[in-house]
Amino acid sequence: MIDKDDLRAAINSGLLSEKQASDLATLALARQSSASDLAPGDEPFELFRGFNEVFIIIGLFILGIGWYSVATLALGDQIVDLKRYAIGVTLAGAIVIWLLSEYFVRRRRMIGPASTLAIMFVVNATSGFFAYFAEPFMIGQGNLESVPLPLFLGLVALLIYWWRFRVPFAMAILAIGFFAVTMVFTASKGGEINEFRDLFLLSAGGPFAWITLILGIIVFAIAMLFDMSDPHRVTRRSTNGFWLHVVAAPALINTIGLTLLNQDTTLSTLGLFVVLAVFAVIAIIIDRRSFLITAIGYVVTVAITVLDGDGVALTVLVLGATMLFLGAFWEKIRARTLRVLPARFPLHRLPPSHV
């Protein structure tokens, strides 16, 4: 680790200028995070680094509200081309957000403000595309044909933003956004969602649950590509994978779990627990706890739906004990699981076991 004495020596020897030394010190400090203090095998997770980032996040939200308010007041009662005005405001907002991102994301490498700016960028872009392409009257009549295009263009804009700034949280927004675009497009072509559960119930008869399942598999595959490119989890690629897993796990488990739970038979309930166990094994192998967090919700759902009051209490008790057991011995369980995998399994592309 380079310290201040090393930097002073580099300046005195002419190896670095004072500005270069200052920039290097800033970069080194920015790269330090709570992940550096994690025990071997622990999964890095960080939403913001210090209260100064929280302060900046609040400032960004207030700035966004002020920007929207000023843009609305400036319009007033003037008779103007609303579409052109909205595009102008959107472009100006995109420029401001981009410049802020250059400072807070690329230069300061802040985590919380980076996620906030990604949200602001996609909301700003999608709002502008909606104002230009969407047909409010048609939407009011239940015709959604004008909705998918602005949604899709907003996601394309976010993808460009991610390409420049590599904000991991943008991956979650992109995954959820493409899920929404696909669902809205399907609905605009005649698909009908009678209940929210139709998005996950394969037996509902519509295409929505199958779309959820397929997109969940695709998102999981992309997440694994990120994870396998950074098995030691030292770069933002693994953080991209983390946020994609957060989206993929509910899509997969909810679809399979709700479909089995809806059959309301002993065999389907047993099958549900088998599926949850499989997902738990997958989570242990790839060293991602997000799958288990989603599975836990379904265990509770099964307990409340299928069992009586005493059964619910017992299930929750066992669940809590299981979580504590996994949390305490996760690495040992994972090490033993990895040992029984076949030799051709690409263990070198997965996080190493530290036991």
Short mmCIF file of C-alpha atoms in Angstrom, two decimals, residues 150-270:
data_model
loop_
_atom_site.label_atom_id
_atom_site.label_comp_id
_atom_site.label_asym_id
_atom_site.label_seq_id
_atom_site.Cartn_x
_atom_site.Cartn_y
_atom_site.Cartn_z
CA PRO A 150 -40.14 5.39 -24.95
CA LEU A 151 -39.45 2.82 -22.24
CA PHE A 152 -37.01 1.00 -24.51
CA LEU A 153 -35.26 4.21 -25.59
CA GLY A 154 -34.90 5.23 -21.94
CA LEU A 155 -33.15 1.93 -21.24
CA VAL A 156 -30.88 2.40 -24.26
CA ALA A 157 -29.92 5.79 -22.84
CA LEU A 158 -29.18 4.15 -19.48
CA LEU A 159 -27.09 1.50 -21.20
CA ILE A 160 -24.98 4.27 -22.77
CA TYR A 161 -24.70 5.86 -19.33
CA TRP A 162 -23.56 2.56 -17.84
CA TRP A 163 -21.03 2.08 -20.63
CA ARG A 164 -19.45 5.39 -19.69
CA PHE A 165 -19.64 5.29 -15.90
CA ARG A 166 -19.94 1.54 -15.10
CA VAL A 167 -22.40 2.09 -12.25
CA PRO A 168 -23.28 -1.41 -10.96
CA PHE A 169 -26.74 -0.43 -9.68
CA ALA A 170 -27.65 0.53 -13.26
CA MET A 171 -27.58 -3.19 -14.06
CA ALA A 172 -30.53 -3.79 -11.74
CA ILE A 173 -32.44 -0.90 -13.33
CA LEU A 174 -31.70 -2.25 -16.81
CA ALA A 175 -32.86 -5.75 -15.89
CA ILE A 176 -36.09 -4.53 -14.30
CA GLY A 177 -36.59 -2.08 -17.16
CA PHE A 178 -36.29 -4.69 -19.89
CA PHE A 179 -38.67 -6.88 -17.90
CA ALA A 180 -41.17 -3.98 -17.85
CA VAL A 181 -40.71 -3.25 -21.57
CA THR A 182 -41.34 -6.87 -22.49
CA MET A 183 -44.44 -7.07 -20.32
CA VAL A 184 -45.89 -3.79 -21.62
CA PHE A 185 -45.15 -4.79 -25.22
CA THR A 186 -46.89 -8.13 -24.71
CA ALA A 187 -49.86 -6.39 -23.07
CA SER A 188 -50.07 -3.92 -25.97
CA LYS A 189 -50.38 -6.84 -28.39
CA GLY A 190 -53.42 -8.28 -26.68
CA GLY A 191 -52.05 -9.92 -23.57
CA GLU A 192 -54.08 -9.34 -20.44
CA ILE A 193 -52.95 -9.34 -16.82
CA ASN A 194 -55.95 -9.98 -14.59
CA GLU A 195 -53.96 -10.24 -11.36
CA PHE A 196 -50.41 -9.45 -10.32
CA ARG A 197 -49.78 -13.15 -9.75
CA ASP A 198 -50.28 -13.75 -13.49
CA LEU A 199 -46.74 -12.41 -13.92
CA PHE A 200 -45.42 -15.48 -12.09
CA LEU A 201 -48.11 -18.18 -12.41
CA LEU A 202 -47.22 -20.55 -15.27
CA SER A 203 -50.66 -22.12 -15.11
CA ALA A 204 -52.42 -18.77 -15.63
CA GLY A 205 -52.64 -19.41 -19.37
CA GLY A 206 -51.00 -16.19 -20.54
CA PRO A 207 -47.43 -15.61 -21.73
CA PHE A 208 -46.38 -13.34 -18.87
CA ALA A 209 -45.12 -15.97 -16.43
CA TRP A 210 -43.12 -17.67 -19.17
CA ILE A 211 -41.61 -14.32 -20.08
CA THR A 212 -40.69 -13.79 -16.42
CA LEU A 213 -39.05 -17.22 -16.25
CA ILE A 214 -37.12 -16.78 -19.51
CA LEU A 215 -35.94 -13.29 -18.61
CA GLY A 216 -34.96 -14.56 -15.17
CA ILE A 217 -32.77 -17.23 -16.77
CA ILE A 218 -31.21 -14.68 -19.14
CA VAL A 219 -30.48 -12.22 -16.32
CA PHE A 220 -29.02 -15.04 -14.21
CA ALA A 221 -26.77 -16.08 -17.11
CA ILE A 222 -25.51 -12.51 -17.58
CA ALA A 223 -24.92 -12.23 -13.83
CA MET A 224 -22.84 -15.40 -13.93
CA LEU A 225 -20.78 -14.01 -16.82
CA PHE A 226 -19.92 -11.00 -14.67
CA ASP A 227 -19.23 -13.19 -11.64
CA MET A 228 -17.05 -15.67 -13.52
CA SER A 229 -14.99 -12.85 -15.03
CA ASP A 230 -14.10 -11.68 -11.51
CA PRO A 231 -14.06 -14.74 -9.22
CA HIS A 232 -12.09 -12.95 -6.50
CA ARG A 233 -14.61 -10.06 -6.50
CA VAL A 234 -12.12 -7.24 -6.60
CA THR A 235 -13.67 -5.19 -9.42
CA ARG A 236 -17.04 -3.68 -10.22
CA ARG A 237 -17.84 -6.61 -12.52
CA SER A 238 -18.77 -8.74 -9.53
CA THR A 239 -20.92 -5.90 -8.17
CA ASN A 240 -22.72 -5.81 -11.52
CA GLY A 241 -23.31 -9.52 -11.05
CA PHE A 242 -24.64 -8.99 -7.53
CA TRP A 243 -27.34 -6.55 -8.65
CA LEU A 244 -28.35 -8.83 -11.53
CA HIS A 245 -28.68 -11.75 -9.09
CA VAL A 246 -30.96 -9.59 -6.94
CA VAL A 247 -33.30 -9.29 -9.95
CA ALA A 248 -32.89 -12.82 -11.32
CA ALA A 249 -33.51 -14.70 -8.08
CA PRO A 250 -37.05 -13.38 -7.45
CA ALA A 251 -37.98 -13.85 -11.12
CA LEU A 252 -36.93 -17.50 -11.05
CA ILE A 253 -38.04 -18.50 -7.58
CA ASN A 254 -41.31 -16.57 -7.67
CA THR A 255 -42.34 -18.15 -10.97
CA ILE A 256 -41.54 -21.73 -10.01
CA GLY A 257 -42.58 -21.31 -6.38
CA LEU A 258 -45.96 -19.67 -7.00
CA THR A 259 -46.80 -22.19 -9.72
CA LEU A 260 -46.16 -25.09 -7.35
CA LEU A 261 -47.82 -23.35 -4.42
CA ASN A 262 -50.96 -22.69 -6.48
CA GLN A 263 -51.53 -26.42 -7.04
CA ASP A 264 -52.24 -26.82 -3.32
CA THR A 265 -51.27 -30.50 -3.06
CA THR A 266 -48.89 -32.33 -0.77
CA LEU A 267 -46.74 -33.33 -3.74
CA SER A 268 -46.49 -29.76 -5.04
CA THR A 269 -45.61 -28.48 -1.57
CA LEU A 270 -42.88 -31.10 -1.30
#
